[in-house]
Short mmCIF file of N, CA and C in Angstrom, two decimals:
data_model
loop_
_atom_site.label_atom_id
_atom_site.label_comp_id
_atom_site.label_asym_id
_atom_site.label_seq_id
_atom_site.Cartn_x
_atom_site.Cartn_y
_atom_site.Cartn_z
N MET D 1 -5.51 -14.08 -28.86
CA MET D 1 -5.98 -13.82 -27.52
C MET D 1 -6.21 -15.16 -26.84
N TRP D 2 -6.06 -15.15 -25.52
CA TRP D 2 -6.24 -16.37 -24.74
C TRP D 2 -7.37 -16.20 -23.75
N ALA D 3 -8.01 -17.30 -23.43
CA ALA D 3 -9.03 -17.30 -22.39
C ALA D 3 -8.96 -18.62 -21.64
N ASP D 4 -9.41 -18.60 -20.40
CA ASP D 4 -9.46 -19.79 -19.57
C ASP D 4 -10.53 -20.73 -20.11
N GLN D 5 -10.43 -22.00 -19.75
CA GLN D 5 -11.38 -22.98 -20.27
C GLN D 5 -12.81 -22.72 -19.81
N GLY D 6 -12.98 -21.94 -18.77
CA GLY D 6 -14.32 -21.57 -18.31
C GLY D 6 -15.04 -20.65 -19.30
N PHE D 7 -14.30 -20.03 -20.22
CA PHE D 7 -14.90 -19.12 -21.19
C PHE D 7 -15.15 -19.77 -22.54
N ALA D 8 -14.91 -21.07 -22.66
CA ALA D 8 -15.15 -21.76 -23.92
C ALA D 8 -16.64 -21.72 -24.24
N GLY D 9 -16.96 -21.71 -25.52
CA GLY D 9 -18.37 -21.68 -25.91
C GLY D 9 -18.65 -20.49 -26.80
N ARG D 10 -19.67 -19.72 -26.44
CA ARG D 10 -20.11 -18.61 -27.27
C ARG D 10 -19.09 -17.49 -27.38
N LEU D 11 -18.21 -17.35 -26.39
CA LEU D 11 -17.21 -16.29 -26.43
C LEU D 11 -16.27 -16.44 -27.61
N VAL D 12 -15.95 -17.67 -27.98
CA VAL D 12 -15.06 -17.92 -29.12
C VAL D 12 -15.71 -17.39 -30.40
N ASP D 13 -16.98 -17.70 -30.60
CA ASP D 13 -17.70 -17.22 -31.79
C ASP D 13 -17.86 -15.70 -31.76
N TRP D 14 -18.19 -15.15 -30.60
CA TRP D 14 -18.37 -13.70 -30.48
C TRP D 14 -17.07 -12.97 -30.80
N THR D 15 -15.94 -13.49 -30.32
CA THR D 15 -14.65 -12.85 -30.56
C THR D 15 -14.33 -12.85 -32.05
N ALA D 16 -14.61 -13.95 -32.72
CA ALA D 16 -14.34 -14.04 -34.16
C ALA D 16 -15.26 -13.11 -34.94
N THR D 17 -16.53 -13.07 -34.58
CA THR D 17 -17.50 -12.27 -35.32
C THR D 17 -17.36 -10.77 -35.05
N ILE D 18 -17.36 -10.39 -33.80
CA ILE D 18 -17.39 -8.98 -33.43
C ILE D 18 -15.99 -8.34 -33.48
N LEU D 19 -15.02 -9.01 -32.90
CA LEU D 19 -13.67 -8.43 -32.83
C LEU D 19 -12.79 -8.80 -34.02
N GLY D 20 -13.17 -9.84 -34.75
CA GLY D 20 -12.36 -10.28 -35.88
C GLY D 20 -11.03 -10.88 -35.44
N ARG D 21 -11.00 -11.48 -34.27
CA ARG D 21 -9.79 -12.08 -33.72
C ARG D 21 -10.04 -13.54 -33.38
N GLU D 22 -8.97 -14.30 -33.30
CA GLU D 22 -9.08 -15.70 -32.91
C GLU D 22 -8.82 -15.81 -31.41
N LEU D 23 -9.70 -16.49 -30.71
CA LEU D 23 -9.58 -16.69 -29.28
C LEU D 23 -9.15 -18.12 -29.03
N GLU D 24 -8.02 -18.28 -28.37
CA GLU D 24 -7.52 -19.62 -28.06
C GLU D 24 -7.87 -19.95 -26.61
N ILE D 25 -8.51 -21.09 -26.40
CA ILE D 25 -8.87 -21.53 -25.06
C ILE D 25 -7.69 -22.32 -24.50
N VAL D 26 -7.17 -21.86 -23.36
CA VAL D 26 -6.03 -22.52 -22.71
C VAL D 26 -6.60 -23.59 -21.78
N ARG D 27 -6.25 -24.82 -22.06
CA ARG D 27 -6.76 -25.93 -21.26
C ARG D 27 -5.62 -26.62 -20.53
N LYS D 28 -5.94 -27.23 -19.40
CA LYS D 28 -4.92 -27.98 -18.69
C LYS D 28 -4.75 -29.35 -19.35
N ALA D 29 -3.61 -29.97 -19.10
CA ALA D 29 -3.33 -31.28 -19.67
C ALA D 29 -4.35 -32.29 -19.13
N PRO D 30 -4.79 -33.23 -19.97
CA PRO D 30 -5.81 -34.18 -19.52
C PRO D 30 -5.35 -35.06 -18.35
N ASP D 31 -4.05 -35.32 -18.25
CA ASP D 31 -3.55 -36.18 -17.17
C ASP D 31 -3.09 -35.38 -15.94
N GLN D 32 -3.33 -34.09 -15.92
CA GLN D 32 -2.87 -33.23 -14.82
C GLN D 32 -3.68 -33.48 -13.56
N ARG D 33 -2.97 -33.63 -12.44
CA ARG D 33 -3.60 -33.75 -11.13
C ARG D 33 -3.05 -32.65 -10.26
N GLY D 34 -3.90 -31.93 -9.57
CA GLY D 34 -3.45 -30.86 -8.69
C GLY D 34 -3.08 -29.61 -9.46
N PHE D 35 -2.37 -28.71 -8.78
CA PHE D 35 -2.01 -27.42 -9.36
C PHE D 35 -0.75 -27.54 -10.20
N GLN D 36 -0.77 -26.88 -11.35
CA GLN D 36 0.40 -26.79 -12.20
C GLN D 36 0.30 -25.46 -12.96
N VAL D 37 1.42 -24.72 -13.01
CA VAL D 37 1.42 -23.42 -13.68
C VAL D 37 1.26 -23.63 -15.18
N GLN D 38 0.34 -22.89 -15.77
CA GLN D 38 0.16 -22.93 -17.22
C GLN D 38 0.80 -21.66 -17.78
N PRO D 39 1.79 -21.79 -18.69
CA PRO D 39 2.56 -20.62 -19.13
C PRO D 39 1.72 -19.46 -19.66
N LYS D 40 0.76 -19.71 -20.50
CA LYS D 40 -0.03 -18.61 -21.06
C LYS D 40 -0.90 -17.96 -20.00
N ARG D 41 -1.45 -18.76 -19.12
CA ARG D 41 -2.29 -18.19 -18.07
C ARG D 41 -1.43 -17.38 -17.10
N TRP D 42 -0.20 -17.83 -16.87
CA TRP D 42 0.70 -17.11 -15.98
C TRP D 42 0.97 -15.71 -16.52
N ALA D 43 1.09 -15.56 -17.84
CA ALA D 43 1.33 -14.24 -18.44
C ALA D 43 0.16 -13.31 -18.15
N VAL D 44 -1.05 -13.82 -18.22
CA VAL D 44 -2.24 -13.01 -17.94
C VAL D 44 -2.29 -12.63 -16.47
N GLU D 45 -2.06 -13.59 -15.58
CA GLU D 45 -2.09 -13.31 -14.14
C GLU D 45 -1.02 -12.31 -13.75
N ARG D 46 0.17 -12.41 -14.36
CA ARG D 46 1.26 -11.48 -14.08
C ARG D 46 0.87 -10.07 -14.50
N THR D 47 0.21 -9.94 -15.66
CA THR D 47 -0.23 -8.63 -16.14
C THR D 47 -1.26 -8.03 -15.18
N PHE D 48 -2.18 -8.85 -14.68
CA PHE D 48 -3.14 -8.35 -13.69
C PHE D 48 -2.43 -7.86 -12.44
N SER D 49 -1.38 -8.56 -12.01
CA SER D 49 -0.67 -8.12 -10.80
C SER D 49 0.05 -6.80 -11.05
N TRP D 50 0.58 -6.58 -12.26
CA TRP D 50 1.22 -5.30 -12.58
C TRP D 50 0.20 -4.18 -12.51
N MET D 51 -1.00 -4.43 -13.04
CA MET D 51 -2.02 -3.40 -13.03
C MET D 51 -2.52 -3.11 -11.61
N ASN D 52 -2.59 -4.14 -10.77
CA ASN D 52 -3.06 -3.93 -9.40
C ASN D 52 -2.07 -3.16 -8.54
N ALA D 53 -0.85 -2.99 -9.03
CA ALA D 53 0.12 -2.16 -8.31
C ALA D 53 -0.26 -0.69 -8.40
N HIS D 54 -1.13 -0.34 -9.33
CA HIS D 54 -1.61 1.03 -9.46
C HIS D 54 -2.79 1.22 -8.51
N ARG D 55 -2.69 2.25 -7.69
CA ARG D 55 -3.66 2.46 -6.62
C ARG D 55 -5.10 2.51 -7.10
N ARG D 56 -5.32 3.15 -8.21
CA ARG D 56 -6.69 3.33 -8.70
C ARG D 56 -7.28 2.03 -9.21
N LEU D 57 -6.43 1.07 -9.59
CA LEU D 57 -6.93 -0.20 -10.10
C LEU D 57 -6.94 -1.29 -9.04
N ALA D 58 -6.45 -0.99 -7.85
CA ALA D 58 -6.41 -2.00 -6.79
C ALA D 58 -7.82 -2.39 -6.33
N ARG D 59 -8.75 -1.47 -6.42
CA ARG D 59 -10.15 -1.74 -6.10
C ARG D 59 -11.00 -1.27 -7.27
N ASP D 60 -12.23 -1.69 -7.29
CA ASP D 60 -13.12 -1.31 -8.38
C ASP D 60 -13.81 0.00 -8.02
N TYR D 61 -13.07 1.11 -8.16
CA TYR D 61 -13.60 2.42 -7.80
C TYR D 61 -14.48 3.03 -8.90
N GLU D 62 -14.23 2.68 -10.13
CA GLU D 62 -14.89 3.33 -11.26
C GLU D 62 -16.33 2.84 -11.40
N THR D 63 -17.22 3.77 -11.71
CA THR D 63 -18.63 3.43 -11.92
C THR D 63 -18.94 3.22 -13.39
N SER D 64 -18.09 3.72 -14.26
CA SER D 64 -18.31 3.62 -15.69
C SER D 64 -17.29 2.65 -16.30
N PRO D 65 -17.73 1.69 -17.13
CA PRO D 65 -16.79 0.79 -17.79
C PRO D 65 -15.79 1.55 -18.67
N ALA D 66 -16.23 2.64 -19.29
CA ALA D 66 -15.33 3.42 -20.14
C ALA D 66 -14.21 4.04 -19.31
N ARG D 67 -14.55 4.54 -18.14
CA ARG D 67 -13.53 5.13 -17.27
C ARG D 67 -12.58 4.05 -16.74
N SER D 68 -13.12 2.88 -16.43
CA SER D 68 -12.29 1.78 -15.98
C SER D 68 -11.31 1.36 -17.08
N GLU D 69 -11.79 1.29 -18.31
CA GLU D 69 -10.92 0.97 -19.44
C GLU D 69 -9.83 2.02 -19.60
N THR D 70 -10.17 3.28 -19.41
CA THR D 70 -9.18 4.36 -19.50
C THR D 70 -8.10 4.20 -18.45
N MET D 71 -8.50 3.85 -17.22
CA MET D 71 -7.52 3.67 -16.15
C MET D 71 -6.58 2.49 -16.45
N ILE D 72 -7.13 1.42 -17.03
CA ILE D 72 -6.31 0.26 -17.40
C ILE D 72 -5.31 0.66 -18.48
N ARG D 73 -5.78 1.38 -19.49
CA ARG D 73 -4.88 1.82 -20.56
C ARG D 73 -3.79 2.74 -20.01
N TRP D 74 -4.16 3.62 -19.10
CA TRP D 74 -3.22 4.56 -18.50
C TRP D 74 -2.14 3.79 -17.73
N ALA D 75 -2.55 2.80 -16.97
CA ALA D 75 -1.60 1.99 -16.20
C ALA D 75 -0.65 1.23 -17.13
N MET D 76 -1.19 0.63 -18.18
CA MET D 76 -0.34 -0.16 -19.09
C MET D 76 0.61 0.74 -19.88
N ILE D 77 0.17 1.94 -20.23
CA ILE D 77 1.07 2.88 -20.91
C ILE D 77 2.22 3.24 -19.98
N GLY D 78 1.93 3.48 -18.72
CA GLY D 78 2.98 3.78 -17.75
C GLY D 78 3.97 2.64 -17.61
N ILE D 79 3.47 1.41 -17.58
CA ILE D 79 4.34 0.23 -17.47
C ILE D 79 5.24 0.13 -18.70
N MET D 80 4.67 0.32 -19.89
CA MET D 80 5.46 0.21 -21.13
C MET D 80 6.49 1.33 -21.23
N VAL D 81 6.12 2.55 -20.86
CA VAL D 81 7.06 3.67 -20.93
C VAL D 81 8.24 3.44 -19.99
N ARG D 82 7.96 2.97 -18.77
CA ARG D 82 9.05 2.68 -17.84
C ARG D 82 10.00 1.63 -18.40
N ARG D 83 9.46 0.63 -19.06
CA ARG D 83 10.32 -0.41 -19.63
C ARG D 83 11.12 0.10 -20.81
N LEU D 84 10.52 0.93 -21.63
CA LEU D 84 11.22 1.46 -22.81
C LEU D 84 12.32 2.43 -22.42
N THR D 85 12.13 3.17 -21.35
CA THR D 85 13.13 4.16 -20.95
C THR D 85 14.17 3.61 -19.99
N ARG D 86 14.05 2.35 -19.64
CA ARG D 86 14.98 1.75 -18.69
C ARG D 86 16.39 1.69 -19.26
N GLY D 87 16.55 1.41 -20.56
CA GLY D 87 17.86 1.44 -21.20
C GLY D 87 18.70 0.20 -20.99
N ARG D 88 18.18 -0.79 -20.33
CA ARG D 88 18.93 -2.03 -20.12
C ARG D 88 17.92 -3.17 -20.04
N PRO D 89 18.38 -4.40 -20.22
CA PRO D 89 17.45 -5.53 -20.11
C PRO D 89 16.86 -5.65 -18.71
N ALA D 90 15.71 -6.22 -18.63
CA ALA D 90 15.04 -6.40 -17.34
C ALA D 90 15.83 -7.37 -16.48
N THR D 91 15.87 -7.10 -15.20
CA THR D 91 16.50 -8.01 -14.26
C THR D 91 15.49 -8.39 -13.20
N ARG D 92 15.62 -9.58 -12.73
CA ARG D 92 14.69 -10.07 -11.71
C ARG D 92 15.14 -9.59 -10.34
N GLN D 93 14.23 -9.06 -9.58
CA GLN D 93 14.55 -8.64 -8.23
C GLN D 93 14.61 -9.87 -7.34
N GLY D 94 15.43 -9.81 -6.36
CA GLY D 94 15.52 -10.95 -5.45
C GLY D 94 16.82 -10.93 -4.71
N PRO D 95 17.11 -12.00 -4.00
CA PRO D 95 18.34 -12.03 -3.23
C PRO D 95 19.56 -11.98 -4.13
N GLN D 96 20.56 -11.24 -3.69
CA GLN D 96 21.82 -11.14 -4.44
C GLN D 96 22.74 -12.28 -4.02
N PRO D 97 23.58 -12.76 -4.94
CA PRO D 97 24.54 -13.80 -4.55
C PRO D 97 25.50 -13.26 -3.49
N LEU D 98 25.94 -14.12 -2.61
CA LEU D 98 26.83 -13.71 -1.53
C LEU D 98 28.15 -13.17 -2.04
N SER D 99 28.62 -13.65 -3.19
CA SER D 99 29.91 -13.21 -3.71
C SER D 99 29.93 -11.71 -3.98
N CYS D 100 28.83 -11.14 -4.50
CA CYS D 100 28.83 -9.71 -4.78
C CYS D 100 28.69 -8.88 -3.50
N ILE D 101 28.16 -9.45 -2.44
CA ILE D 101 28.02 -8.74 -1.18
C ILE D 101 29.36 -8.76 -0.40
N LEU D 102 30.05 -9.90 -0.47
CA LEU D 102 31.27 -10.05 0.31
C LEU D 102 32.50 -9.45 -0.37
N ASP D 103 32.51 -9.40 -1.71
CA ASP D 103 33.66 -8.84 -2.43
C ASP D 103 33.67 -7.32 -2.32
N PRO D 104 34.82 -6.74 -1.91
CA PRO D 104 34.87 -5.26 -1.81
C PRO D 104 35.01 -4.61 -3.15
#
């Protein structure tokens, strides 16, 4: 599991003791100046954006943490099922090359 450097400290020990998992703190390079994408953090941010595409998770509507967890699980199951049933490798959406548009 990964966490931002703001979570370093007691969370690492708690994760090892309670969850029995190793928590890796993702840190920026010491010589980094300004913004730079961190690959592991990008994976987490991308996952949050996928979940926010679900209407119920776009805002914090749930009053119970258990219900909120259920909605997150429900959204992620839907995402995984769609990917498994797609039947082909994932393709990136975006502009198409002009050659495929112009060729009849």
